[in-house]
Amino acid sequence: MLQIAIQAKGRLNEDTMALLADAGISVAGGKRKLVAETTGFPMRVLYLRDDDIPQAVETGVADIGIVGMNEVAEKNCDIAEVMRLGFGSCRLSLAVPRNAGYTGSGWFEGKRIATSYPNILREYFKKQGIAADIHEIAGSVEIAPAVGMADAIFDIVSSGGTLIQNGLEEVVQVLRSEAVLVRNRHLNAEKLADIEKLQFRFRSIVDSRDMKYVLMNLPAENVETAAALLPGMRSPTVLPLAAEGWCSLHVVIHENELWEKIERLKALGAEGILVLALENMIR
Ligand code: ATP
Ligand code: MG
């Protein structure tokens, strides 16, 4: 049976639990336990700190795991990325005090940088040919410059609000990250087949996020023009209506372009437009 390591509590926990639930997997019991049984898929859940997930998967304590790409890169474990999951988006960036007179990456030469991600930063400075003093601290990295512990920081940024609050300015984005499904490199055929099944479920959930199912009535003469606007999964579904000269058009549209497309469809005479949430999209 597959064993999956997920974050016990923290920023990835809620989205991870929601992904499992959407995939029809319910996890028994509260979070008090380290290991939990599931129903809906032959799998056991192991709750860990996110720092420990890459190593747990590398050593085979867990077969698979859900963790941020930032942790995978920092721990430098020999594990395989199965798929990106579209949540937990953030970046690892260098930030300097706003009044530091930053001039470009040469500014970091000889400076003291506080971070919880020393390996990624060391690698970056090595590539850039910059000699800086990396100072590893476990938490509250963003306050290090203000208290005189460092000249700059290298830390996780998502909205950038925390940096602003601490008088810091993001100057270099080093790594983009999101949550990923990872797996151990030495699994038997049976476990690999189970991972494929799981990946199939996750794929349909991740792909359908931010997608809308749109239905409308349209004058038949404009169907071709409308279809050209709408790259659906293959092509839009067109059904004739009882009313002569009209048809019903069904299509999947990404949320980002929903309103723009709807305006153009209205200009083509679309009426009775319904926008529905999409639960799963199986390609
Ligand atoms: P743990 O107790 O499991 O070690 P943690 O405190 O190290 O948790 P969290 O703050 O819960 O970690 O973040 C987990 C992951 O969420 C990060 O490694 C990163 O991939 C992602 N993430 C997304 N946005 C942010 C953010 N704004 N700040 C921190 N992490 C973020
Ligand atoms: Mg952690």
mmCIF file with all atom_site columns, C-alpha atoms in Angstrom, residues 152-272:
data_model
loop_
_atom_site.group_PDB
_atom_site.id
_atom_site.type_symbol
_atom_site.label_atom_id
_atom_site.label_alt_id
_atom_site.label_comp_id
_atom_site.label_asym_id
_atom_site.label_entity_id
_atom_site.label_seq_id
_atom_site.pdbx_PDB_ins_code
_atom_site.Cartn_x
_atom_site.Cartn_y
_atom_site.Cartn_z
_atom_site.occupancy
_atom_site.B_iso_or_equiv
_atom_site.pdbx_formal_charge
_atom_site.auth_seq_id
_atom_site.auth_comp_id
_atom_site.auth_asym_id
_atom_site.auth_atom_id
_atom_site.pdbx_PDB_model_num
ATOM 1   C CA . ALA A 1 152 ? 20.194  41.357 3.587   1.00 0.00 ? 152 ALA A CA 1
ATOM 2   C CA . ILE A 1 153 ? 17.981  38.279 3.534   1.00 0.00 ? 153 ILE A CA 1
ATOM 3   C CA . PHE A 1 154 ? 17.119  35.385 1.252   1.00 0.00 ? 154 PHE A CA 1
ATOM 4   C CA . ASP A 1 155 ? 13.619  34.183 2.041   1.00 0.00 ? 155 ASP A CA 1
ATOM 5   C CA . ILE A 1 156 ? 10.190  33.022 0.834   1.00 0.00 ? 156 ILE A CA 1
ATOM 6   C CA . VAL A 1 157 ? 8.042   35.758 -0.656  1.00 0.00 ? 157 VAL A CA 1
ATOM 7   C CA . SER A 1 158 ? 4.460   35.439 -1.808  1.00 0.00 ? 158 SER A CA 1
ATOM 8   C CA . SER A 1 159 ? 2.597   38.758 -1.719  1.00 0.00 ? 159 SER A CA 1
ATOM 9   C CA . GLY A 1 160 ? 5.616   40.762 -0.577  1.00 0.00 ? 160 GLY A CA 1
ATOM 10  C CA . GLY A 1 161 ? 3.674   42.295 2.326   1.00 0.00 ? 161 GLY A CA 1
ATOM 11  C CA . THR A 1 162 ? 6.040   40.952 4.989   1.00 0.00 ? 162 THR A CA 1
ATOM 12  C CA . LEU A 1 163 ? 9.023   42.496 3.223   1.00 0.00 ? 163 LEU A CA 1
ATOM 13  C CA . ILE A 1 164 ? 7.357   45.900 3.036   1.00 0.00 ? 164 ILE A CA 1
ATOM 14  C CA . GLN A 1 165 ? 6.411   45.744 6.721   1.00 0.00 ? 165 GLN A CA 1
ATOM 15  C CA . ASN A 1 166 ? 10.073  45.184 7.535   1.00 0.00 ? 166 ASN A CA 1
ATOM 16  C CA . GLY A 1 167 ? 11.413  47.938 5.312   1.00 0.00 ? 167 GLY A CA 1
ATOM 17  C CA . LEU A 1 168 ? 12.853  45.491 2.793   1.00 0.00 ? 168 LEU A CA 1
ATOM 18  C CA . GLU A 1 169 ? 12.863  45.482 -0.974  1.00 0.00 ? 169 GLU A CA 1
ATOM 19  C CA . GLU A 1 170 ? 12.888  42.343 -3.127  1.00 0.00 ? 170 GLU A CA 1
ATOM 20  C CA . VAL A 1 171 ? 15.771  42.670 -5.577  1.00 0.00 ? 171 VAL A CA 1
ATOM 21  C CA . VAL A 1 172 ? 16.444  39.190 -7.044  1.00 0.00 ? 172 VAL A CA 1
ATOM 22  C CA . GLN A 1 173 ? 14.029  36.287 -7.556  1.00 0.00 ? 173 GLN A CA 1
ATOM 23  C CA . VAL A 1 174 ? 16.100  33.133 -7.410  1.00 0.00 ? 174 VAL A CA 1
ATOM 24  C CA . LEU A 1 175 ? 13.544  30.291 -7.472  1.00 0.00 ? 175 LEU A CA 1
ATOM 25  C CA . ARG A 1 176 ? 9.821   29.991 -8.212  1.00 0.00 ? 176 ARG A CA 1
ATOM 26  C CA . SER A 1 177 ? 8.047   27.336 -6.204  1.00 0.00 ? 177 SER A CA 1
ATOM 27  C CA . GLU A 1 178 ? 4.725   25.571 -5.801  1.00 0.00 ? 178 GLU A CA 1
ATOM 28  C CA . ALA A 1 179 ? 3.611   22.356 -4.135  1.00 0.00 ? 179 ALA A CA 1
ATOM 29  C CA . VAL A 1 180 ? 4.641   19.189 -5.971  1.00 0.00 ? 180 VAL A CA 1
ATOM 30  C CA . LEU A 1 181 ? 3.931   15.486 -5.755  1.00 0.00 ? 181 LEU A CA 1
ATOM 31  C CA . VAL A 1 182 ? 7.261   13.684 -5.412  1.00 0.00 ? 182 VAL A CA 1
ATOM 32  C CA . ARG A 1 183 ? 8.113   10.010 -5.299  1.00 0.00 ? 183 ARG A CA 1
ATOM 33  C CA . ASN A 1 184 ? 10.859  7.668  -4.231  1.00 0.00 ? 184 ASN A CA 1
ATOM 34  C CA . ARG A 1 185 ? 13.056  6.551  -7.141  1.00 0.00 ? 185 ARG A CA 1
ATOM 35  C CA . HIS A 1 186 ? 13.016  2.840  -6.336  1.00 0.00 ? 186 HIS A CA 1
ATOM 36  C CA . LEU A 1 187 ? 9.401   1.696  -6.264  1.00 0.00 ? 187 LEU A CA 1
ATOM 37  C CA . ASN A 1 188 ? 7.972   -1.599 -7.480  1.00 0.00 ? 188 ASN A CA 1
ATOM 38  C CA . ALA A 1 189 ? 5.603   -1.853 -10.451 1.00 0.00 ? 189 ALA A CA 1
ATOM 39  C CA . GLU A 1 190 ? 2.552   -2.143 -8.235  1.00 0.00 ? 190 GLU A CA 1
ATOM 40  C CA . LYS A 1 191 ? 3.274   1.124  -6.414  1.00 0.00 ? 191 LYS A CA 1
ATOM 41  C CA . LEU A 1 192 ? 4.109   2.894  -9.667  1.00 0.00 ? 192 LEU A CA 1
ATOM 42  C CA . ALA A 1 193 ? 0.753   1.805  -11.064 1.00 0.00 ? 193 ALA A CA 1
ATOM 43  C CA . ASP A 1 194 ? -1.000  3.178  -7.961  1.00 0.00 ? 194 ASP A CA 1
ATOM 44  C CA . ILE A 1 195 ? 0.850   6.489  -8.357  1.00 0.00 ? 195 ILE A CA 1
ATOM 45  C CA . GLU A 1 196 ? -0.351  6.686  -11.938 1.00 0.00 ? 196 GLU A CA 1
ATOM 46  C CA . LYS A 1 197 ? -3.933  6.267  -10.780 1.00 0.00 ? 197 LYS A CA 1
ATOM 47  C CA . LEU A 1 198 ? -3.465  8.946  -8.161  1.00 0.00 ? 198 LEU A CA 1
ATOM 48  C CA . GLN A 1 199 ? -1.810  11.263 -10.656 1.00 0.00 ? 199 GLN A CA 1
ATOM 49  C CA . PHE A 1 200 ? -4.747  10.789 -13.028 1.00 0.00 ? 200 PHE A CA 1
ATOM 50  C CA . ARG A 1 201 ? -7.159  11.951 -10.323 1.00 0.00 ? 201 ARG A CA 1
ATOM 51  C CA . PHE A 1 202 ? -4.951  14.884 -9.279  1.00 0.00 ? 202 PHE A CA 1
ATOM 52  C CA . ARG A 1 203 ? -4.446  15.925 -12.917 1.00 0.00 ? 203 ARG A CA 1
ATOM 53  C CA . SER A 1 204 ? -8.163  16.236 -13.564 1.00 0.00 ? 204 SER A CA 1
ATOM 54  C CA . ILE A 1 205 ? -8.605  18.330 -10.406 1.00 0.00 ? 205 ILE A CA 1
ATOM 55  C CA . VAL A 1 206 ? -5.638  20.612 -11.064 1.00 0.00 ? 206 VAL A CA 1
ATOM 56  C CA . ASP A 1 207 ? -6.641  21.097 -14.705 1.00 0.00 ? 207 ASP A CA 1
ATOM 57  C CA . SER A 1 208 ? -10.228 21.954 -13.892 1.00 0.00 ? 208 SER A CA 1
ATOM 58  C CA . ARG A 1 209 ? -9.292  24.604 -11.305 1.00 0.00 ? 209 ARG A CA 1
ATOM 59  C CA . ASP A 1 210 ? -10.076 28.060 -12.618 1.00 0.00 ? 210 ASP A CA 1
ATOM 60  C CA . MET A 1 211 ? -12.049 26.596 -15.512 1.00 0.00 ? 211 MET A CA 1
ATOM 61  C CA . LYS A 1 212 ? -15.740 27.372 -16.072 1.00 0.00 ? 212 LYS A CA 1
ATOM 62  C CA . TYR A 1 213 ? -18.368 25.492 -18.019 1.00 0.00 ? 213 TYR A CA 1
ATOM 63  C CA . VAL A 1 214 ? -20.319 28.010 -20.080 1.00 0.00 ? 214 VAL A CA 1
ATOM 64  C CA . LEU A 1 215 ? -23.658 27.404 -21.858 1.00 0.00 ? 215 LEU A CA 1
ATOM 65  C CA . MET A 1 216 ? -25.445 29.898 -24.077 1.00 0.00 ? 216 MET A CA 1
ATOM 66  C CA . ASN A 1 217 ? -27.961 30.260 -26.873 1.00 0.00 ? 217 ASN A CA 1
ATOM 67  C CA . LEU A 1 218 ? -26.612 31.671 -30.095 1.00 0.00 ? 218 LEU A CA 1
ATOM 68  C CA . PRO A 1 219 ? -27.955 32.464 -33.574 1.00 0.00 ? 219 PRO A CA 1
ATOM 69  C CA . ALA A 1 220 ? -26.922 29.477 -35.712 1.00 0.00 ? 220 ALA A CA 1
ATOM 70  C CA . GLU A 1 221 ? -25.369 31.703 -38.357 1.00 0.00 ? 221 GLU A CA 1
ATOM 71  C CA . ASN A 1 222 ? -22.735 32.906 -35.828 1.00 0.00 ? 222 ASN A CA 1
ATOM 72  C CA . VAL A 1 223 ? -21.691 29.498 -34.522 1.00 0.00 ? 223 VAL A CA 1
ATOM 73  C CA . GLU A 1 224 ? -18.554 29.260 -36.605 1.00 0.00 ? 224 GLU A CA 1
ATOM 74  C CA . THR A 1 225 ? -17.335 32.720 -35.622 1.00 0.00 ? 225 THR A CA 1
ATOM 75  C CA . ALA A 1 226 ? -18.035 31.898 -31.970 1.00 0.00 ? 226 ALA A CA 1
ATOM 76  C CA . ALA A 1 227 ? -16.267 28.529 -32.212 1.00 0.00 ? 227 ALA A CA 1
ATOM 77  C CA . ALA A 1 228 ? -13.148 30.267 -33.496 1.00 0.00 ? 228 ALA A CA 1
ATOM 78  C CA . LEU A 1 229 ? -13.104 32.369 -30.304 1.00 0.00 ? 229 LEU A CA 1
ATOM 79  C CA . LEU A 1 230 ? -13.368 29.344 -28.067 1.00 0.00 ? 230 LEU A CA 1
ATOM 80  C CA . PRO A 1 231 ? -10.690 26.694 -27.958 1.00 0.00 ? 231 PRO A CA 1
ATOM 81  C CA . GLY A 1 232 ? -12.479 24.169 -25.731 1.00 0.00 ? 232 GLY A CA 1
ATOM 82  C CA . MET A 1 233 ? -11.101 20.748 -24.918 1.00 0.00 ? 233 MET A CA 1
ATOM 83  C CA . ARG A 1 234 ? -11.537 19.779 -28.542 1.00 0.00 ? 234 ARG A CA 1
ATOM 84  C CA . SER A 1 235 ? -14.178 22.052 -29.967 1.00 0.00 ? 235 SER A CA 1
ATOM 85  C CA . PRO A 1 236 ? -17.358 23.527 -28.508 1.00 0.00 ? 236 PRO A CA 1
ATOM 86  C CA . THR A 1 237 ? -20.460 21.343 -28.307 1.00 0.00 ? 237 THR A CA 1
ATOM 87  C CA . VAL A 1 238 ? -23.263 22.690 -30.486 1.00 0.00 ? 238 VAL A CA 1
ATOM 88  C CA . LEU A 1 239 ? -26.853 21.503 -30.039 1.00 0.00 ? 239 LEU A CA 1
ATOM 89  C CA . PRO A 1 240 ? -29.811 22.591 -32.141 1.00 0.00 ? 240 PRO A CA 1
ATOM 90  C CA . LEU A 1 241 ? -32.651 24.390 -30.334 1.00 0.00 ? 241 LEU A CA 1
ATOM 91  C CA . ALA A 1 242 ? -36.373 23.982 -31.045 1.00 0.00 ? 242 ALA A CA 1
ATOM 92  C CA . ALA A 1 243 ? -36.487 27.614 -32.141 1.00 0.00 ? 243 ALA A CA 1
ATOM 93  C CA . GLU A 1 244 ? -35.555 27.872 -35.816 1.00 0.00 ? 244 GLU A CA 1
ATOM 94  C CA . GLY A 1 245 ? -32.154 29.492 -36.485 1.00 0.00 ? 245 GLY A CA 1
ATOM 95  C CA . TRP A 1 246 ? -30.847 29.130 -32.886 1.00 0.00 ? 246 TRP A CA 1
ATOM 96  C CA . CYS A 1 247 ? -28.533 26.672 -31.226 1.00 0.00 ? 247 CYS A CA 1
ATOM 97  C CA . SER A 1 248 ? -27.051 26.008 -27.798 1.00 0.00 ? 248 SER A CA 1
ATOM 98  C CA . LEU A 1 249 ? -23.291 26.242 -27.371 1.00 0.00 ? 249 LEU A CA 1
ATOM 99  C CA . HIS A 1 250 ? -21.374 24.551 -24.509 1.00 0.00 ? 250 HIS A CA 1
ATOM 100 C CA . VAL A 1 251 ? -17.743 25.324 -23.835 1.00 0.00 ? 251 VAL A CA 1
ATOM 101 C CA . VAL A 1 252 ? -15.003 25.294 -21.179 1.00 0.00 ? 252 VAL A CA 1
ATOM 102 C CA . ILE A 1 253 ? -13.303 28.662 -20.602 1.00 0.00 ? 253 ILE A CA 1
ATOM 103 C CA . HIS A 1 254 ? -10.466 29.675 -18.293 1.00 0.00 ? 254 HIS A CA 1
ATOM 104 C CA . GLU A 1 255 ? -11.524 32.115 -15.584 1.00 0.00 ? 255 GLU A CA 1
ATOM 105 C CA . ASN A 1 256 ? -8.880  34.641 -16.703 1.00 0.00 ? 256 ASN A CA 1
ATOM 106 C CA . GLU A 1 257 ? -10.505 35.115 -20.075 1.00 0.00 ? 257 GLU A CA 1
ATOM 107 C CA . LEU A 1 258 ? -14.098 34.477 -19.087 1.00 0.00 ? 258 LEU A CA 1
ATOM 108 C CA . TRP A 1 259 ? -15.429 38.049 -19.181 1.00 0.00 ? 259 TRP A CA 1
ATOM 109 C CA . GLU A 1 260 ? -13.578 39.036 -22.305 1.00 0.00 ? 260 GLU A CA 1
ATOM 110 C CA . LYS A 1 261 ? -14.948 35.977 -24.144 1.00 0.00 ? 261 LYS A CA 1
ATOM 111 C CA . ILE A 1 262 ? -18.455 36.557 -22.853 1.00 0.00 ? 262 ILE A CA 1
ATOM 112 C CA . GLU A 1 263 ? -18.431 40.134 -24.127 1.00 0.00 ? 263 GLU A CA 1
ATOM 113 C CA . ARG A 1 264 ? -17.396 38.953 -27.559 1.00 0.00 ? 264 ARG A CA 1
ATOM 114 C CA . LEU A 1 265 ? -20.046 36.219 -27.537 1.00 0.00 ? 265 LEU A CA 1
ATOM 115 C CA . LYS A 1 266 ? -22.711 38.719 -26.556 1.00 0.00 ? 266 LYS A CA 1
ATOM 116 C CA . ALA A 1 267 ? -21.634 40.829 -29.502 1.00 0.00 ? 267 ALA A CA 1
ATOM 117 C CA . LEU A 1 268 ? -22.353 37.762 -31.661 1.00 0.00 ? 268 LEU A CA 1
ATOM 118 C CA . GLY A 1 269 ? -25.892 37.575 -30.242 1.00 0.00 ? 269 GLY A CA 1
ATOM 119 C CA . ALA A 1 270 ? -25.366 35.115 -27.368 1.00 0.00 ? 270 ALA A CA 1
ATOM 120 C CA . GLU A 1 271 ? -28.259 35.000 -24.875 1.00 0.00 ? 271 GLU A CA 1
ATOM 121 C CA . GLY A 1 272 ? -29.137 33.108 -21.710 1.00 0.00 ? 272 GLY A CA 1
#
